[in-house]
Structure formats: structure tokens, C-alpha cells
Short mmCIF file of C-alpha atoms in Angstrom, two decimals:
data_model
loop_
_atom_site.label_atom_id
_atom_site.label_comp_id
_atom_site.label_asym_id
_atom_site.label_seq_id
_atom_site.Cartn_x
_atom_site.Cartn_y
_atom_site.Cartn_z
CA MET L 243 91.50 92.34 133.25
CA ASN L 244 90.90 95.18 130.79
CA VAL L 245 93.08 98.21 130.16
CA GLN L 246 91.00 100.44 132.44
CA GLY L 247 91.30 97.93 135.26
CA TRP L 248 95.06 97.73 134.83
CA THR L 249 95.38 101.52 134.77
CA SER L 250 93.32 101.99 137.92
CA LEU L 251 95.23 99.25 139.74
CA LEU L 252 98.61 100.71 138.79
CA LEU L 253 97.40 104.17 139.86
CA CYS L 254 96.41 102.75 143.26
CA LEU L 255 99.82 101.13 143.56
CA TYR L 256 101.46 104.44 142.65
CA MET L 257 99.45 106.24 145.34
CA ALA L 258 100.39 103.57 147.85
CA ALA L 259 104.01 104.30 147.06
CA TYR L 260 103.68 107.50 149.12
CA LYS L 261 103.67 105.27 152.20
CA LEU L 262 106.60 105.25 154.57
CA LYS L 263 108.95 102.29 154.31
CA ASN L 264 107.87 101.20 157.75
CA TYR L 265 105.56 102.35 160.53
CA LEU L 266 107.45 100.77 163.39
CA ARG L 267 108.09 104.03 165.19
CA MET L 268 104.46 105.09 164.92
CA HIS L 269 103.19 101.86 166.46
CA ARG L 270 105.85 101.88 169.14
CA ARG L 271 104.98 105.41 170.20
CA ARG L 272 101.28 104.61 170.19
CA SER L 273 101.93 101.67 172.48
CA GLY L 274 103.94 103.85 174.88
CA LEU L 275 106.86 101.41 174.87
CA ILE L 276 110.42 102.68 174.65
CA GLN L 277 113.08 101.28 172.31
CA ASP L 278 114.80 99.28 175.08
CA GLU L 279 111.52 97.58 175.96
CA ILE L 280 110.84 96.68 172.34
CA ALA L 281 114.42 95.37 172.10
CA TYR L 282 113.78 93.12 175.10
CA LEU L 283 110.61 91.77 173.48
CA LEU L 284 112.57 91.12 170.27
CA GLY L 285 115.30 89.33 172.19
CA SER L 286 117.96 92.02 171.74
CA ARG L 287 120.20 93.51 174.38
CA ASP L 288 119.55 97.20 173.79
CA GLY L 289 117.51 99.59 171.75
CA CYS L 290 120.17 100.42 169.14
CA ARG L 291 118.93 97.73 166.80
CA VAL L 292 115.35 98.94 167.22
CA SER L 293 116.49 102.46 166.39
CA ARG L 294 118.18 101.18 163.21
CA TYR L 295 115.00 99.41 162.12
CA GLU L 296 112.89 102.52 162.75
CA ARG L 297 115.30 104.81 160.93
CA LEU L 298 115.54 102.36 158.02
CA ARG L 299 119.29 101.93 158.53
CA ARG L 300 118.81 98.19 158.47
CA GLY L 301 115.98 95.92 157.37
CA PRO L 302 114.87 93.39 159.98
CA LEU L 303 115.06 89.63 159.51
CA LEU L 304 111.85 87.74 158.87
CA GLU L 305 111.71 86.53 162.47
CA ILE L 306 112.06 90.08 163.77
CA ALA L 307 109.33 91.30 161.40
CA LEU L 308 107.03 88.55 162.63
CA ALA L 309 107.89 89.42 166.22
CA TYR L 310 106.80 92.98 165.50
CA GLU L 311 103.51 91.63 164.19
CA VAL L 312 102.99 89.77 167.45
CA ILE L 313 103.90 92.80 169.58
CA PHE L 314 101.72 95.34 167.80
CA ASN L 315 99.03 92.97 166.47
CA VAL L 316 99.41 94.54 163.01
CA PRO L 317 100.18 92.52 159.85
CA VAL L 318 103.73 92.73 158.53
CA SER L 319 102.41 94.12 155.24
CA GLU L 320 101.00 97.11 157.12
CA LEU L 321 104.01 97.54 159.40
CA PHE L 322 106.26 97.75 156.34
CA GLY L 323 103.69 99.47 154.15
CA GLY L 324 106.10 101.24 151.82
CA VAL L 325 108.23 98.17 151.21
CA PHE L 326 105.10 96.07 150.67
CA ALA L 327 103.77 98.62 148.16
CA GLU L 328 107.00 98.49 146.13
CA VAL L 329 107.08 94.71 146.14
CA GLU L 330 103.40 94.57 145.18
CA LYS L 331 103.99 96.92 142.23
CA ARG L 332 106.81 94.77 140.87
CA VAL L 333 104.95 91.52 141.35
CA ILE L 334 101.74 92.84 139.72
CA ARG L 335 103.73 93.83 136.63
CA ARG L 336 105.29 90.39 136.44
CA ILE L 337 101.88 88.78 136.91
CA GLY L 338 100.71 90.72 133.88
CA HIS L 339 103.68 89.53 131.79
CA LEU L 340 103.27 85.92 132.87
CA GLY L 341 99.52 86.04 132.24
CA ARG L 342 100.09 87.22 128.65
CA LYS L 343 102.67 84.46 128.08
CA LEU L 344 100.27 81.80 129.37
CA HIS L 345 97.47 83.15 127.16
CA LEU L 346 99.67 82.69 124.07
CA ARG L 347 100.31 79.03 124.80
CA MET L 348 98.02 76.10 123.97
CA PRO L 349 95.31 76.13 126.62
CA THR L 350 95.48 73.17 128.98
CA ARG L 351 93.87 72.45 132.32
CA LEU L 352 97.13 73.27 134.08
CA SER L 353 97.56 76.61 132.30
CA GLN L 354 93.92 77.47 133.13
CA ARG L 355 94.61 76.78 136.76
CA LYS L 356 97.70 79.00 136.64
CA LEU L 357 95.70 81.83 135.08
CA GLU L 358 93.02 81.51 137.73
CA SER L 359 95.67 81.77 140.47
CA LEU L 360 97.13 84.87 138.87
CA ALA L 361 93.69 86.42 138.47
CA ALA L 362 92.97 85.73 142.14
CA ALA L 363 96.22 87.47 143.10
CA LEU L 364 95.22 90.50 141.01
CA ARG L 365 91.75 90.56 142.57
CA ALA L 366 93.20 90.43 146.07
CA SER L 367 95.55 93.29 145.24
CA ARG L 368 92.65 95.31 143.82
CA GLU L 369 90.54 94.68 146.93
CA ARG L 370 93.36 95.94 149.13
CA HIS L 371 93.24 99.26 147.33
CA ASP L 372 89.47 99.58 147.04
CA MET Z 502 90.10 106.38 143.45
CA THR Z 503 92.24 109.53 143.55
CA SER Z 504 90.29 111.12 146.41
CA ARG Z 505 92.31 112.64 149.20
CA SER Z 506 91.41 109.87 151.60
CA ARG Z 507 93.16 107.40 149.33
CA THR Z 508 96.46 109.27 149.03
CA ASN Z 509 99.00 108.88 151.83
CA LYS Z 510 99.64 112.61 151.97
CA ARG Z 511 101.91 113.47 154.86
CA THR Z 512 101.91 116.76 156.70
CA LEU Z 513 104.71 118.00 158.93
CA SER Z 514 103.51 120.71 161.26
CA ILE Z 515 105.79 122.87 163.36
CA CYS Z 516 104.89 125.17 166.23
CA PRO Z 517 107.91 127.29 167.31
CA ILE Z 518 108.31 128.02 171.02
CA SER Z 519 110.92 129.83 173.03
CA ILE Z 520 113.08 126.75 173.71
CA GLY Z 521 112.71 125.10 170.28
CA PHE Z 522 109.62 123.77 168.55
CA GLY Z 523 106.94 121.15 168.79
CA PHE Z 524 106.21 119.03 165.73
CA VAL Z 525 103.78 116.40 164.52
CA VAL Z 526 103.74 114.30 161.37
CA LEU Z 527 100.27 113.46 160.17
CA GLU Z 528 99.24 111.09 157.42
CA ARG Z 529 95.86 111.44 155.71
CA SER Z 530 94.62 113.78 158.48
CA GLU Z 531 93.80 110.81 160.71
CA ARG Z 532 97.02 108.95 161.39
CA LEU Z 533 99.58 110.43 163.72
CA LEU Z 534 102.96 109.12 162.57
CA ASP Z 535 105.27 110.94 164.94
CA TRP Z 536 105.33 113.81 167.38
CA GLY Z 537 107.84 115.43 169.67
CA LEU Z 538 109.34 118.43 171.28
CA ILE Z 539 112.72 119.63 170.04
CA SER Z 540 114.26 121.77 172.73
CA ARG Z 541 117.62 123.02 173.76
CA ARG Z 542 118.77 125.17 176.60
CA ARG Z 543 119.91 127.92 174.27
CA PRO Z 544 118.28 127.13 170.98
CA CYS Z 545 119.28 128.99 167.87
CA VAL Z 546 117.51 129.24 164.55
CA GLN Z 547 120.17 127.14 162.79
CA TYR Z 548 119.76 124.28 165.27
CA CYS Z 549 115.99 124.31 164.73
CA LEU Z 550 116.47 124.42 160.97
CA ASP Z 551 118.84 121.45 161.10
CA ARG Z 552 116.33 119.42 163.06
CA THR Z 553 113.54 120.46 160.70
CA GLU Z 554 115.61 119.36 157.73
CA ARG Z 555 116.20 116.01 159.39
CA LEU Z 556 112.45 115.58 159.79
CA LEU Z 557 111.89 116.52 156.17
CA GLU Z 558 114.42 113.92 155.02
CA GLN Z 559 113.04 111.23 157.29
CA TYR Z 560 109.34 111.62 156.57
CA GLN Z 561 109.35 113.32 153.14
CA PRO Z 562 106.09 115.13 153.75
CA GLN Z 563 104.10 116.74 150.96
CA ILE Z 564 103.02 119.70 153.13
CA LEU Z 565 104.90 121.71 155.75
CA VAL Z 566 102.74 123.79 158.07
CA VAL Z 567 104.15 126.41 160.41
CA GLN Z 568 102.49 128.76 162.84
CA ALA Z 569 102.59 132.13 161.17
CA PRO Z 570 104.47 134.89 163.05
CA ARG Z 571 102.33 137.63 164.51
CA SER Z 572 103.56 140.17 162.00
CA ARG Z 573 105.60 140.14 158.83
CA THR Z 574 108.39 142.02 160.53
CA ALA Z 575 108.39 140.00 163.73
CA ARG Z 576 111.99 139.87 164.89
CA CYS Z 577 111.44 137.26 167.55
CA ARG Z 578 113.15 133.94 167.08
CA ALA Z 579 109.86 132.22 166.24
CA GLY Z 580 109.23 134.70 163.44
CA THR Z 581 112.77 134.27 162.08
CA LEU Z 582 112.40 130.50 162.27
CA ALA Z 583 109.07 130.54 160.42
CA ARG Z 584 110.60 132.59 157.60
CA SER Z 585 113.69 130.38 157.43
CA ILE Z 586 111.59 127.24 157.27
CA ARG Z 587 109.87 128.68 154.20
CA GLY Z 588 113.19 128.64 152.37
CA LEU Z 589 113.85 125.10 153.57
CA ALA Z 590 110.47 123.97 152.24
CA ALA Z 591 111.26 125.47 148.84
CA THR Z 592 114.61 123.63 148.77
CA HIS Z 593 112.92 120.31 149.46
CA HIS Z 594 110.01 121.00 147.07
CA VAL Z 595 107.45 120.81 149.84
CA THR Z 596 104.25 122.86 149.90
CA TYR Z 597 104.58 125.50 152.61
CA LYS Z 598 101.61 126.81 154.59
CA ALA Z 599 101.67 129.38 157.39
CA LEU Z 600 98.58 129.47 159.59
CA SER Z 601 97.81 131.79 162.44
CA TYR Z 602 96.42 130.70 165.78
CA ASP Z 603 93.41 132.96 165.23
CA HIS Z 604 92.61 131.09 162.02
CA VAL Z 605 92.61 127.75 163.84
CA ARG Z 606 90.53 129.12 166.71
CA HIS Z 607 88.03 130.55 164.23
CA ARG Z 608 87.68 127.17 162.53
CA LEU Z 609 87.13 125.49 165.87
CA ARG Z 610 84.45 127.94 166.98
CA PRO Z 611 81.60 125.41 166.43
CA LEU Z 612 83.22 123.24 169.09
CA HIS Z 613 83.04 126.14 171.60
CA VAL Z 614 86.74 126.11 172.40
CA LYS Z 615 87.90 129.22 174.17
CA SER Z 616 91.53 128.59 175.02
CA LYS Z 617 94.54 126.57 173.93
CA TYR Z 618 93.81 124.17 176.78
CA ASP Z 619 90.33 123.50 175.34
CA ILE Z 620 91.87 122.86 171.91
CA ALA Z 621 94.38 120.49 173.49
CA CYS Z 622 91.61 118.60 175.32
CA VAL Z 623 89.63 118.14 172.10
CA ILE Z 624 92.73 116.90 170.28
CA ALA Z 625 93.72 114.58 173.13
CA SER Z 626 90.28 112.94 173.00
CA LYS Z 627 90.67 112.32 169.27
CA PHE Z 628 94.33 111.26 169.46
CA PRO Z 629 94.67 109.37 172.77
CA GLU Z 630 98.38 108.74 172.22
CA LEU Z 631 98.90 112.42 173.01
CA ALA Z 632 96.78 112.32 176.14
CA PRO Z 633 99.74 111.61 178.49
CA ARG Z 634 101.36 114.83 177.24
CA LEU Z 635 98.34 117.01 178.00
CA PRO Z 636 99.46 119.72 180.43
CA GLY Z 637 97.27 120.95 183.24
CA ARG Z 638 95.12 124.05 182.92
CA ARG Z 639 97.40 127.03 183.10
CA LYS Z 640 97.19 129.37 186.08
CA PRO Z 641 97.50 133.14 185.47
CA TRP Z 642 100.98 133.30 187.00
CA GLN Z 643 102.32 130.35 185.01
CA SER Z 644 103.94 130.46 181.61
CA GLU Z 645 102.64 128.20 178.86
CA ALA Z 646 103.74 124.57 179.05
CA SER Z 647 106.04 123.64 176.22
CA ALA Z 648 104.00 120.49 175.59
CA MET Z 649 101.14 122.70 174.42
CA SER Z 650 103.10 123.23 171.20
CA LEU Z 651 102.46 119.56 170.30
CA PHE Z 652 98.70 120.06 170.40
CA LEU Z 653 98.90 123.35 168.55
CA ALA Z 654 101.08 121.78 165.87
CA LEU Z 655 98.49 119.05 165.43
CA ALA Z 656 95.69 121.62 165.30
CA PHE Z 657 97.57 123.49 162.56
CA ALA Z 658 98.16 120.26 160.65
CA LEU Z 659 94.48 119.37 160.78
CA ALA Z 660 93.45 122.91 159.84
CA SER Z 661 95.64 122.76 156.74
CA THR Z 662 93.93 119.63 155.40
CA GLY Z 663 90.89 119.73 153.19
CA PRO Z 664 88.19 118.14 155.37
CA SER Z 665 86.50 120.31 157.95
CA LEU Z 666 88.52 120.60 161.12
CA THR Z 667 85.43 120.43 163.31
CA ARG Z 668 84.24 117.31 161.48
CA ILE Z 669 87.55 115.57 162.15
CA LEU Z 670 87.61 116.53 165.82
CA SER Z 671 83.96 116.16 166.63
CA THR Z 672 83.72 112.45 165.78
CA SER Z 673 83.74 110.53 169.00
CA ASP Z 674 85.94 107.66 167.77
CA PRO Z 675 89.65 108.13 168.41
CA ALA Z 676 91.92 108.05 165.36
#
């Protein structure tokens, strides 16, 4: 990936950083469900936990995040758009560092395969922002 | 790549009413993040400002839109609130915009809307999640439903964005 490609990808990731940490409240209100009803679907007793997730007081466990995906039929990466954007930014930077390290080593079939995997990850990230 | 449709610009729009204010939070002029009616039996400007500040901290919008008071010297609570919110926006480094109802109605003229109810109907068709809040058509002896402030707040938010307001509202697909 050339310098221009890197710059444009990092700019997209920066723009994505304007996203909210999560969009749970938006989807819940669109569905018309109240917090107690979402809590029941998640297996909780009352809506306090749901309120904490929506207000970002507490991050949900993986199972709860996946339950949200089932309830709203929206991928976890979109439900937690802001968090996903931050994680993506960090990982993309590390992909760049690792790619440069692999390039400096003696090329082998295994290192080629690793570079292809990293390039595929970069392409997928680019497509998400195109 | 840096076009407006790609940025997640958030707009908080507030429409003051006698018992509080209606608000909406819009992202990219197509995604309704949150909406509600903040009301209290005896609301005061400070209470409304506190709630507005809470919304600013929660959603961190880039733009804050308020219905402009009828005159610069309007002493009504809505006018005082609009002016106070301007100071709050400056404190939080948020772009402040004050729009009048006449401005919004003028921009919606191609859609042949004549009243607030017509504006609300157009908005409810575009944003179906607000449809349950649509009040009935007001009779001459009735006062305005407080829920109308939600639709007006959304109209102000859409009017403050770049794309044409009529283009946003005239597409048949809901947001």
C-alpha cells in the first residue's frame, strides 16, 4: 500500500472516530422496546444494566453484545461503532508495523502468506470506509 | 472521501416550549440517534440548561441548533433559554445556529406544507420511529401539543444541514 493509500485510510479512520461509542439506545428506541423488555431478552432482571450499557457506564460482555446483535439484527461492529473504530485504528497501525518487519526478513512462503493476510485485512478495512 | 456524507457529524436540535423543550440528535442528516421531550411542571431556565448540558456531554454534537426567539429582546422563557444555550454552546466548543420557524417553512415551501402539522406529517413519513408521537390535527380551541416540538426540532436540525431540506424529506424511502 502506498503513502497516499495509507493517508486516505487513516483519514477515514479518523472520521469514523466521530462515531458514538455505541448505538444501543438508538436501536432500542427505533424498535419501540423499553429498557425492561430489552433486559428480559438479555436475561437480566431489570433495565438498570441496559441503562448502564446505553450510557457507557459499563461495557457489555461478549455474550451480551452478541445478544444485542440477535435482538436488533445489526452487527456488533455497527452497534459499537465508536469502539470498533478505535480498535480498527490501533490494529491498522500495528498491521503496518508488522508488514514492514516481515518485508525486512528473508522472504519465505510462510512470510508471503502472512503478508497476504495482512493485505487482505487492510483491503477489508478500506472497503468498509469506501 | 471527506464529503459531508462520510463524516459522522452530529446535530443536537432544541425547540423550547412552555413546559421545557423538545430535542433530537441527528447524525449525518439521515440517522436519528435520540429524541425526547424534557418537561417539568414548573420548568426554569437553569433546569433546561442543565439537561441541555447533559445532552451535550452524552452525544458531543458538532452543531447545536435552537429555534430562534421571535425578537432579540424577547423576554419569554423560550427567548431567555435560547440565549443561554448560546453561551453553553460556546463553553463546549459547539457550533451554534439559531433558526426561525419562518426560515424552515420557507425552505419547505416546495413540499406545499402550510402548517406545523403538515411539517410533522412529512417528517413522520421520513422518520417512522417518530410516527407514534405524531399528535392529531389541532383544533382552533386547542393549544399546541408538546410533542410537536419533537418534529419542529427535527425540522430545524435538517434545515441546518447542507443538503436541501426538501430533497431529504421528499425521498419516499424512510431513513
